[in-house]
Tab-separated table of C-alpha atoms and ligand atoms in Angstrom:
chain	number	residue	atom	x	y	z
A	170	MET	CA	20.932	-15.944	12.834
A	171	LYS	CA	18.445	-15.667	15.650
A	172	LEU	CA	16.066	-12.812	16.328
A	173	ASN	CA	14.791	-11.708	19.705
A	174	GLU	CA	11.297	-11.682	18.287
A	175	SER	CA	9.427	-10.103	21.179
A	176	GLU	CA	11.944	-7.238	21.403
A	177	TYR	CA	11.736	-6.539	17.684
A	178	LYS	CA	7.948	-6.812	17.609
A	179	LYS	CA	7.692	-4.286	20.414
A	180	LEU	CA	10.036	-1.945	18.527
A	181	ALA	CA	7.944	-2.336	15.368
A	182	GLN	CA	4.765	-1.589	17.295
A	183	ASP	CA	6.225	1.517	18.987
A	184	LEU	CA	7.670	2.872	15.746
A	185	LEU	CA	4.399	2.352	13.881
A	186	LEU	CA	2.456	4.264	16.522
A	187	ASP	CA	4.997	7.079	16.929
A	188	LEU	CA	5.801	7.659	13.262
A	189	PHE	CA	2.449	7.114	11.559
A	190	PRO	CA	0.899	10.484	12.508
A	191	ILE	CA	3.876	12.604	11.340
A	192	CYS	CA	3.408	14.716	8.199
A	193	ARG	CA	6.481	13.885	6.119
A	194	SER	CA	7.332	15.302	2.716
A	195	LEU	CA	10.233	15.834	0.357
A	196	THR	CA	11.684	18.266	2.912
A	197	GLY	CA	10.748	19.730	6.277
A	198	GLU	CA	10.447	19.198	10.000
A	199	GLY	CA	8.353	16.032	9.692
A	200	ASN	CA	11.308	14.245	8.163
A	201	ARG	CA	13.695	15.488	10.859
A	202	LYS	CA	11.294	14.331	13.565
A	203	THR	CA	11.067	10.916	11.896
A	204	ILE	CA	14.842	10.510	11.655
A	205	SER	CA	15.288	11.701	15.207
A	206	ARG	CA	12.868	9.019	16.464
A	207	LEU	CA	14.707	6.348	14.418
A	208	ARG	CA	17.947	7.452	16.060
A	209	ASP	CA	16.591	6.019	19.323
A	210	VAL	CA	16.976	2.621	17.635
A	211	ILE	CA	20.019	2.926	15.342
A	212	PRO	CA	22.856	5.467	15.062
A	213	LEU	CA	21.904	7.359	11.894
A	214	ASN	CA	24.143	10.116	10.523
A	215	VAL	CA	22.104	13.124	9.442
A	216	SER	CA	23.054	15.610	6.751
A	217	GLU	CA	21.235	18.564	5.245
A	218	ILE	CA	21.452	19.601	1.607
A	219	SER	CA	20.493	23.218	0.964
A	220	SER	CA	17.707	24.481	-1.275
A	221	GLY	CA	19.150	25.497	-4.634
A	222	THR	CA	21.898	22.829	-4.634
A	223	LYS	CA	22.312	21.108	-7.982
A	224	VAL	CA	22.335	17.310	-7.910
A	225	TYR	CA	22.850	15.851	-11.390
A	226	ASP	CA	19.919	17.145	-13.495
A	227	TRP	CA	17.904	18.305	-10.459
A	228	THR	CA	17.835	21.173	-7.975
A	229	ILE	CA	16.875	20.891	-4.293
A	230	PRO	CA	13.639	22.895	-3.914
A	231	GLU	CA	12.552	25.243	-1.162
A	232	GLU	CA	11.783	23.586	2.152
A	233	TRP	CA	8.110	22.986	2.918
A	234	ASN	CA	6.602	23.106	6.389
A	235	ILE	CA	2.998	23.085	7.505
A	236	ARG	CA	1.366	23.948	10.818
A	237	ASP	CA	-2.357	23.813	10.075
A	238	ALA	CA	-4.841	23.725	7.229
A	239	PHE	CA	-8.618	23.674	7.027
A	240	VAL	CA	-11.737	24.532	5.084
A	241	LYS	CA	-14.492	26.121	7.182
A	242	ASN	CA	-18.118	26.527	6.144
A	243	SER	CA	-20.058	29.711	6.943
A	244	SER	CA	-21.157	28.227	10.288
A	245	GLY	CA	-17.497	28.022	11.305
A	246	GLU	CA	-17.255	24.235	11.162
A	247	ARG	CA	-14.084	22.657	9.786
A	248	VAL	CA	-15.364	20.515	6.921
A	249	ILE	CA	-11.777	19.585	6.070
A	250	ASP	CA	-9.206	19.469	8.868
A	251	PHE	CA	-5.482	18.761	8.398
A	252	ASN	CA	-5.255	17.878	12.086
A	253	LYS	CA	-7.545	14.907	11.561
A	254	ASN	CA	-5.534	13.530	8.641
A	255	ASN	CA	-2.482	15.063	6.983
A	256	LEU	CA	-3.488	13.556	3.613
A	257	HIS	CA	-6.218	16.241	3.479
A	258	VAL	CA	-3.693	18.747	2.126
A	259	VAL	CA	-1.941	18.327	-1.211
A	260	ASN	CA	1.649	17.795	-0.030
A	261	TYR	CA	3.804	20.897	-0.745
A	262	SER	CA	0.766	23.203	-0.993
A	263	GLU	CA	1.738	26.870	-0.939
A	264	PRO	CA	0.300	29.048	1.866
A	265	ILE	CA	-3.189	30.331	1.185
A	266	ARG	CA	-5.905	32.283	3.019
A	267	LEU	CA	-9.108	32.868	1.015
A	268	LYS	CA	-12.892	33.080	1.091
A	269	ILE	CA	-14.245	31.204	-1.924
A	270	SER	CA	-17.447	29.811	-3.397
A	271	TYR	CA	-18.310	26.133	-3.580
A	272	ALA	CA	-17.475	26.090	-7.320
A	273	GLU	CA	-13.994	27.528	-6.709
A	274	LEU	CA	-13.401	25.138	-3.823
A	275	LYS	CA	-14.550	22.152	-5.864
A	276	SER	CA	-11.846	22.780	-8.480
A	277	LYS	CA	-9.229	22.460	-5.694
A	278	ILE	CA	-10.516	19.219	-4.162
A	279	HIS	CA	-9.332	15.725	-5.101
A	280	THR	CA	-11.484	12.681	-4.349
A	281	LEU	CA	-11.726	9.052	-5.435
A	282	PRO	CA	-15.343	8.425	-6.531
A	283	GLN	CA	-14.582	4.728	-7.033
A	284	MET	CA	-13.331	4.453	-3.392
A	285	PRO	CA	-15.764	6.802	-1.619
A	286	LYS	CA	-14.361	6.305	1.903
A	287	ALA	CA	-10.707	6.899	0.995
A	288	ILE	CA	-8.782	10.183	1.074
A	289	PRO	CA	-6.319	10.199	-1.835
A	290	TYR	CA	-2.628	11.151	-1.465
A	291	ARG	CA	-1.488	13.933	-3.779
A	292	THR	CA	1.732	15.968	-4.060
A	293	SER	CA	2.832	19.022	-5.984
A	294	TYR	CA	6.576	19.161	-5.330
A	295	PHE	CA	7.810	20.987	-8.392
A	296	LYS	CA	4.827	23.124	-9.425
A	297	ARG	CA	3.685	25.805	-6.992
A	298	SER	CA	0.081	24.991	-6.281
A	299	TRP	CA	-2.362	24.171	-3.498
A	300	GLY	CA	-5.266	21.842	-2.948
A	301	PHE	CA	-7.196	19.569	-0.648
A	302	CYS	CA	-8.016	15.861	-0.658
A	303	MET	CA	-11.064	14.279	0.939
A	304	SER	CA	-13.230	11.190	0.783
A	305	HIS	CA	-15.875	11.327	-1.914
A	306	GLU	CA	-18.464	10.540	0.740
A	307	GLU	CA	-17.572	13.705	2.694
A	308	PHE	CA	-17.264	15.739	-0.485
A	309	LEU	CA	-20.885	14.952	-1.397
A	310	LYS	CA	-21.999	16.429	1.937
A	311	LEU	CA	-20.633	19.915	1.132
A	312	ASP	CA	-23.305	22.585	0.732
A	313	VAL	CA	-23.162	23.812	-2.873
A	314	ASN	CA	-24.633	27.198	-1.907
A	315	ASP	CA	-22.210	27.968	0.901
A	316	THR	CA	-19.035	30.059	0.872
A	317	TYR	CA	-15.903	28.673	2.455
A	318	GLU	CA	-12.906	29.956	4.356
A	319	VAL	CA	-9.774	28.218	3.111
A	320	VAL	CA	-6.535	28.315	5.102
A	321	ILE	CA	-3.258	26.528	4.475
A	322	ASP	CA	-0.775	27.687	7.084
A	323	SER	CA	2.342	26.408	5.345
A	324	SER	CA	5.669	27.890	4.321
A	325	LEU	CA	7.940	27.439	1.325
A	326	ALA	CA	11.330	28.982	1.995
A	327	ASN	CA	15.044	28.506	1.640
A	328	GLY	CA	16.040	25.596	3.825
A	329	SER	CA	17.283	22.096	3.172
A	330	MET	CA	16.465	18.470	2.493
A	331	THR	CA	17.319	15.959	5.224
A	332	LEU	CA	19.305	12.839	4.362
A	333	SER	CA	20.300	10.098	6.760
A	334	ASP	CA	22.512	7.049	6.566
A	335	ALA	CA	24.514	4.568	8.597
A	336	VAL	CA	27.311	2.140	7.792
A	337	HIS	CA	28.040	-1.135	9.569
A	338	ARG	CA	31.576	-2.260	8.736
A	339	GLY	CA	32.141	-5.920	7.969
A	340	VAL	CA	35.317	-7.863	7.187
A	341	SER	CA	35.010	-6.973	3.505
A	342	SER	CA	34.894	-3.433	2.137
A	343	LYS	CA	32.288	-4.647	-0.377
A	344	GLU	CA	28.986	-3.041	0.536
A	345	ILE	CA	25.379	-4.162	0.477
A	346	LEU	CA	22.895	-1.295	0.241
A	347	ILE	CA	19.653	-1.052	2.203
A	348	SER	CA	17.705	1.910	0.874
A	349	THR	CA	14.269	3.160	1.854
A	350	TYR	CA	12.293	6.378	1.529
A	351	CYS	CA	10.801	8.442	4.312
A	352	CYS	CA	8.918	11.182	2.414
A	353	HIS	CA	5.363	9.852	2.627
A	354	PRO	CA	2.933	11.246	5.215
A	355	SER	CA	0.434	9.088	7.114
A	356	MET	CA	0.387	5.887	5.078
A	357	ALA	CA	1.492	2.652	6.668
A	358	ASN	CA	2.513	0.261	3.909
A	359	ASP	CA	3.823	2.983	1.593
A	360	ASN	CA	6.168	3.582	3.188
A	361	LEU	CA	6.321	3.488	6.959
A	362	SER	CA	6.615	-0.296	6.642
A	363	GLY	CA	9.760	0.113	4.528
A	364	VAL	CA	11.305	2.570	6.976
A	365	ILE	CA	10.673	0.262	9.926
A	366	VAL	CA	11.799	-2.964	8.207
A	367	ALA	CA	14.997	-1.199	7.063
A	368	THR	CA	15.670	0.187	10.539
A	369	LEU	CA	15.142	-3.139	12.300
A	370	LEU	CA	17.129	-5.022	9.674
A	371	PHE	CA	20.050	-2.648	10.086
A	372	LYS	CA	19.812	-2.834	13.867
A	373	TYR	CA	19.942	-6.604	13.647
A	374	LEU	CA	22.879	-6.663	11.204
A	375	SER	CA	24.875	-4.166	13.202
A	376	GLU	CA	24.631	-6.452	16.237
A	377	GLN	CA	26.388	-9.204	14.202
A	378	LYS	CA	29.928	-9.736	13.006
A	379	THR	CA	29.384	-9.614	9.259
A	380	ASN	CA	31.440	-10.399	6.208
A	381	TYR	CA	29.954	-7.609	4.092
A	382	THR	CA	29.733	-3.944	4.985
A	383	TYR	CA	26.121	-2.715	5.123
A	384	ARG	CA	25.039	0.787	4.105
A	385	LEU	CA	21.615	2.048	5.121
A	386	ALA	CA	20.084	5.123	3.447
A	387	ILE	CA	16.831	6.608	4.722
A	388	VAL	CA	16.111	9.543	2.440
A	389	PRO	CA	13.190	10.988	0.459
A	390	GLU	CA	12.186	8.998	-2.622
A	391	THR	CA	13.658	9.955	-6.016
A	392	LEU	CA	15.196	13.377	-5.320
A	393	GLY	CA	16.509	12.252	-1.933
A	394	VAL	CA	18.244	9.274	-3.520
A	395	ILE	CA	19.514	11.405	-6.395
A	396	ALA	CA	21.012	13.814	-3.850
A	397	TYR	CA	22.420	10.991	-1.726
A	398	LEU	CA	24.062	9.352	-4.737
A	399	ASN	CA	25.442	12.691	-5.857
A	400	GLN	CA	27.013	13.294	-2.446
A	401	ASN	CA	28.380	9.745	-2.084
A	402	GLU	CA	29.324	8.846	-5.636
A	403	GLU	CA	32.758	7.535	-4.685
A	404	ALA	CA	31.515	5.404	-1.790
A	405	PHE	CA	29.055	3.737	-4.145
A	406	GLU	CA	31.927	2.172	-6.067
A	407	ASN	CA	32.061	-0.420	-3.265
A	408	VAL	CA	28.336	-1.204	-3.416
A	409	ILE	CA	27.801	-4.549	-5.146
A	410	GLY	CA	24.012	-4.661	-4.788
A	411	GLY	CA	21.225	-4.322	-2.325
A	412	THR	CA	17.596	-3.619	-1.743
A	413	VAL	CA	15.079	-0.815	-1.996
A	414	ILE	CA	12.576	-1.491	0.765
A	415	SER	CA	9.081	-0.316	-0.101
A	416	THR	CA	5.535	-1.477	0.722
A	417	ALA	CA	6.846	-4.324	2.829
A	418	ALA	CA	4.183	-5.244	5.391
A	419	GLY	CA	0.649	-5.212	3.990
A	420	ARG	CA	-1.823	-7.968	4.721
A	421	GLY	CA	-1.418	-9.594	1.293
A	422	THR	CA	1.143	-11.646	-0.576
A	423	LEU	CA	4.938	-11.431	-0.485
A	424	GLY	CA	6.663	-10.453	-3.708
A	425	LEU	CA	10.065	-9.980	-5.232
A	426	LYS	CA	10.856	-7.235	-7.686
A	427	GLN	CA	13.868	-8.463	-9.607
A	428	SER	CA	16.968	-6.399	-10.220
A	429	PHE	CA	17.675	-5.224	-13.760
A	430	LEU	CA	19.932	-8.275	-14.107
A	431	GLY	CA	17.251	-10.694	-12.935
A	432	ASN	CA	19.819	-13.336	-11.935
A	433	SER	CA	22.334	-11.326	-9.906
A	434	LEU	CA	23.618	-12.601	-6.593
A	435	MET	CA	20.980	-10.351	-4.953
A	436	ASP	CA	18.162	-12.011	-6.918
A	437	ILE	CA	19.421	-15.537	-6.259
A	438	ALA	CA	19.871	-15.002	-2.515
A	439	ALA	CA	16.493	-13.248	-2.180
A	440	ARG	CA	14.654	-15.985	-4.096
A	441	ALA	CA	16.194	-18.630	-1.874
A	442	ALA	CA	15.009	-16.724	1.214
A	443	LEU	CA	11.474	-16.370	-0.146
A	444	ASN	CA	11.341	-20.071	-0.999
A	445	LYS	CA	12.537	-20.922	2.488
A	446	SER	CA	9.743	-18.816	4.029
A	447	GLY	CA	7.221	-21.406	2.859
A	448	GLU	CA	4.880	-18.549	1.863
A	449	LYS	CA	3.429	-17.994	-1.571
A	450	TRP	CA	5.227	-15.151	-3.329
A	451	ILE	CA	4.928	-13.236	-6.596
A	452	ASP	CA	7.885	-12.798	-8.945
A	453	TYR	CA	7.826	-9.310	-10.530
A	454	ARG	CA	10.143	-8.737	-13.452
A	455	PHE	CA	12.281	-5.595	-13.557
A	456	VAL	CA	10.743	-2.519	-15.154
A	457	PRO	CA	12.355	0.913	-14.930
A	458	ASP	CA	9.495	2.416	-12.914
A	459	GLY	CA	8.549	1.877	-9.308
A	460	SER	CA	10.835	3.246	-6.644
A	461	ASP	CA	14.471	4.172	-6.127
A	462	GLU	CA	15.854	1.246	-8.146
A	463	ARG	CA	15.364	3.717	-11.033
A	464	GLN	CA	18.330	5.753	-9.768
A	465	TYR	CA	20.517	2.866	-8.562
A	466	SER	CA	20.037	1.018	-11.867
A	467	SER	CA	20.940	3.999	-14.070
A	468	PRO	CA	23.988	3.580	-16.366
A	469	GLY	CA	26.265	5.625	-14.085
A	470	PHE	CA	25.659	3.261	-11.153
A	471	ARG	CA	24.219	-0.036	-12.397
A	472	ILE	CA	23.726	-1.379	-8.885
A	473	PRO	CA	21.396	-4.392	-8.902
A	474	THR	CA	18.741	-3.852	-6.250
A	475	VAL	CA	15.890	-6.183	-5.418
A	476	SER	CA	12.749	-5.387	-3.424
A	477	ILE	CA	10.885	-7.824	-1.236
A	478	THR	CA	7.351	-6.515	-0.954
A	479	LYS	CA	4.220	-7.523	0.881
A	480	ASP	CA	1.394	-5.906	-1.047
A	481	LYS	CA	3.566	-4.253	-3.667
A	482	TYR	CA	2.875	-0.640	-4.666
A	483	TYR	CA	0.318	-0.262	-7.490
A	484	GLU	CA	-1.065	-3.720	-6.660
A	485	TYR	CA	-3.356	-3.088	-3.677
A	486	PRO	CA	-6.465	-0.888	-3.738
A	487	GLU	CA	-5.548	1.017	-0.541
A	488	TYR	CA	-2.279	2.204	-2.171
A	489	HIS	CA	-1.763	5.994	-1.906
A	490	THR	CA	-4.928	6.506	0.151
A	491	SER	CA	-5.935	6.964	3.776
A	492	LEU	CA	-6.961	3.277	3.860
A	493	ASP	CA	-3.269	2.349	3.813
A	494	ASN	CA	-3.320	2.699	7.590
A	495	LEU	CA	-2.475	0.837	10.792
A	496	ASP	CA	-5.254	-1.689	10.168
A	497	PHE	CA	-3.445	-2.660	6.983
A	498	VAL	CA	0.061	-2.949	8.452
A	499	THR	CA	0.757	-4.790	11.695
A	500	PRO	CA	3.918	-5.502	13.716
A	501	GLU	CA	3.389	-9.214	12.878
A	502	ASN	CA	3.612	-8.446	9.148
A	503	ILE	CA	6.729	-6.357	9.707
A	504	ILE	CA	8.416	-9.250	11.525
A	505	LYS	CA	7.383	-11.678	8.773
A	506	THR	CA	9.069	-9.586	6.082
A	507	LEU	CA	12.029	-8.811	8.337
A	508	LYS	CA	12.694	-12.544	8.679
A	509	VAL	CA	12.755	-13.008	4.900
A	510	TYR	CA	15.232	-10.126	4.646
A	511	MET	CA	17.344	-11.682	7.395
A	512	ASP	CA	17.432	-14.991	5.538
A	513	TRP	CA	18.322	-13.193	2.343
A	514	PHE	CA	21.291	-11.464	3.958
A	515	TYR	CA	22.241	-14.638	5.788
A	516	ASN	CA	22.479	-16.275	2.345
A	517	LEU	CA	24.739	-13.436	1.206
A	518	GLU	CA	26.852	-13.714	4.342
A	519	MET	CA	27.333	-17.448	3.804
A	520	ASN	CA	28.182	-17.005	0.148
A	521	LEU	CA	31.949	-16.878	0.483
A	522	THR	CA	34.466	-17.560	-2.265
A	523	PHE	CA	37.374	-19.800	-1.281
A	524	THR	CA	40.557	-20.861	-2.900
A	525	ARG	CA	42.408	-24.059	-1.982
A	526	SER	CA	45.728	-23.945	-0.141
A	527	GLU	CA	46.926	-26.606	-2.615
A	528	THR	CA	45.036	-26.990	-5.856
A	529	HIS	CA	46.276	-30.339	-7.143
A	530	CYS	CA	44.066	-33.394	-6.571
A	531	GLU	CA	42.055	-34.189	-3.453
A	532	PHE	CA	43.179	-33.579	0.127
A	533	GLN	CA	43.765	-36.476	2.462
A	534	LEU	CA	40.907	-35.609	4.790
A	535	GLY	CA	41.427	-38.376	7.341
A	536	LYS	CA	44.722	-37.018	8.641
A	537	ARG	CA	43.037	-33.578	9.140
A	538	GLY	CA	40.257	-35.041	11.279
A	539	LEU	CA	37.791	-34.279	8.506
A	540	TYR	CA	36.238	-37.678	8.339
A	541	PRO	CA	32.757	-38.351	9.767
A	542	ASN	CA	32.922	-38.740	13.512
A	543	LEU	CA	29.184	-38.606	14.045
A	544	GLY	CA	27.116	-41.706	13.405
A	545	GLY	CA	28.229	-44.708	11.430
A	546	ALA	CA	29.287	-45.411	7.895
A	547	ILE	CA	28.954	-42.941	5.078
A	548	ASN	CA	25.515	-42.735	3.489
A	549	GLN	CA	24.107	-44.967	6.191
A	550	GLY	CA	22.171	-44.417	9.348
A	551	ALA	CA	21.119	-41.222	11.039
A	552	SER	CA	24.154	-39.089	10.210
A	553	ALA	CA	23.484	-39.238	6.462
A	554	SER	CA	20.307	-37.251	6.997
A	555	VAL	CA	21.983	-34.548	9.131
A	556	GLU	CA	22.115	-31.534	6.813
A	557	PHE	CA	24.890	-29.703	8.574
A	558	ALA	CA	26.529	-29.280	11.936
A	559	THR	CA	27.345	-25.768	13.088
A	560	ASP	CA	29.774	-27.176	15.634
A	561	LEU	CA	33.097	-27.145	13.782
A	562	ASP	CA	34.346	-30.144	15.764
A	563	VAL	CA	31.585	-32.360	14.437
A	564	VAL	CA	31.976	-33.918	11.005
A	565	THR	CA	28.900	-35.555	9.514
A	566	ALA	CA	28.455	-37.792	6.492
A	567	LYS	CA	26.833	-34.823	4.794
A	568	ASP	CA	30.033	-32.878	5.390
A	569	LEU	CA	31.959	-35.478	3.467
A	570	GLU	CA	29.696	-34.930	0.471
A	571	ALA	CA	30.205	-31.169	0.888
A	572	PHE	CA	34.013	-31.566	1.148
A	573	SER	CA	34.032	-33.324	-2.235
A	574	TRP	CA	32.100	-30.504	-3.854
A	575	LEU	CA	34.273	-27.889	-2.155
A	576	MET	CA	37.513	-29.572	-3.231
A	577	PHE	CA	36.119	-29.639	-6.744
A	578	GLY	CA	34.591	-26.159	-6.774
A	579	CYS	CA	36.821	-23.843	-4.716
A	580	ASP	CA	39.028	-22.231	-7.328
A	581	GLY	CA	39.030	-18.645	-6.113
A	582	ARG	CA	36.305	-17.654	-8.589
A	583	THR	CA	33.355	-19.928	-7.875
A	584	ASP	CA	31.243	-18.851	-4.904
A	585	LEU	CA	29.302	-21.137	-2.600
A	586	ILE	CA	25.950	-20.297	-4.218
A	587	GLU	CA	27.296	-21.546	-7.524
A	588	ILE	CA	28.591	-24.706	-5.874
A	589	SER	CA	25.207	-25.100	-4.169
A	590	ASN	CA	23.405	-24.843	-7.520
A	591	LYS	CA	25.671	-27.403	-9.103
A	592	SER	CA	25.669	-29.851	-6.185
A	593	LYS	CA	22.011	-29.330	-5.170
A	594	MET	CA	23.350	-29.146	-1.614
A	595	ALA	CA	21.993	-26.514	0.772
A	596	LEU	CA	24.121	-23.384	0.986
A	597	GLU	CA	24.244	-23.778	4.764
A	598	SER	CA	25.722	-27.324	4.453
A	599	LEU	CA	28.462	-26.065	2.180
A	600	TYR	CA	29.119	-23.034	4.359
A	601	PHE	CA	29.725	-24.975	7.572
A	602	ALA	CA	31.719	-27.647	5.751
A	603	ALA	CA	33.876	-24.922	4.218
A	604	LEU	CA	34.524	-23.406	7.658
A	605	LYS	CA	35.770	-26.817	8.810
A	606	MET	CA	38.126	-27.066	5.852
A	607	GLU	CA	39.247	-23.489	6.405
A	608	ARG	CA	40.085	-24.229	10.027
A	609	ALA	CA	42.159	-27.216	8.871
A	610	GLY	CA	44.091	-24.874	6.589
A	611	LEU	CA	42.718	-26.407	3.376
A	612	LEU	CA	40.627	-23.468	2.174
A	613	LEU	CA	41.550	-19.796	2.142
A	614	ARG	CA	39.255	-16.767	1.703
B	6	LIG	ZN1	4.303	6.124	-2.825
């Protein structure tokens, strides 16, 4: 699996710059604009689910859109301006137009005194309300004796929530899920990074011939996933596992949030990819909070999903503030995480399950041309150190070791990862050796 790194880095850079400024939310035009830009890169299907629609225990709310919002002092200066940063408005604020005192304004302003330069991110999706967010530093500059003009030019009306997905068909109808959420306004790690990693990963996979089928869902967090699952319940019967991509490209440490099983195929393949990266990484156990794994893991679905993070949510101080910006997330970080994801899925792709064409005793390998033809004697010389040969015409001494394990292990139930664990041989060695045996008619998928 090879990546055209400069092409993908350029795409990451362009998407970061184009998508960062957009005011996204649970619903609204910002989300449509975001999906439409992503459609320049991958062929997403878009669907709309109307306000008032019931999805399991939830109801799709009214659609929220916003054009402008500000607080003006009596000299006419905008002391808070939505156009400068969309985090200034509590997301889903109802429309408002008022003249109010400092004391009234103060009760509607959220700040973070412990991080005086940061604007916090706040939402009020399910309770009609309004408010502003600002840095504590700027808040302290407000004149306590002034009166203020407060305008939120937003609308809450019947409309819809935007969902998007794409499916790349592989040989198998078994599906691997790539899920990410696109409802956060201008914050880079949470979760523009997830949206971009997911998009580039899917683009990459869809350019390959794959064994598994891959399903990508880019939808709002929580309610978007609940709606998506509700609308695609039957299709999810084919989903054997996957990932929820969130906070994936900060400047800090890589991490793995385990699935609820902890040792599922998804966990094993992801761990192997993280180990291969050579980077330090943090192992986070499963807890039923966090992101959309909450829905996928619920008893009705029980789909093991793993997240590979880089500065995991809750764990970095800039989380859910204006400091989670384009200084914090770079195209280089996106590519770094993308490569771990690629290795993870490469592990899944190589993890085939074979059965033998004849199950009794060993095969006579020599008459099939499956005896080392590279280097000298077995376990001697250079060829013994060759891990694997991708060229199916080349048989190495390492292959011979792999053939023994494959003849022993391939019983139609044991997959290559299991054989790799038992043999301590690299998955890739077993995979290419198995392809050689398959071509000789000795192994069947
Ligand atoms: Zn978040």
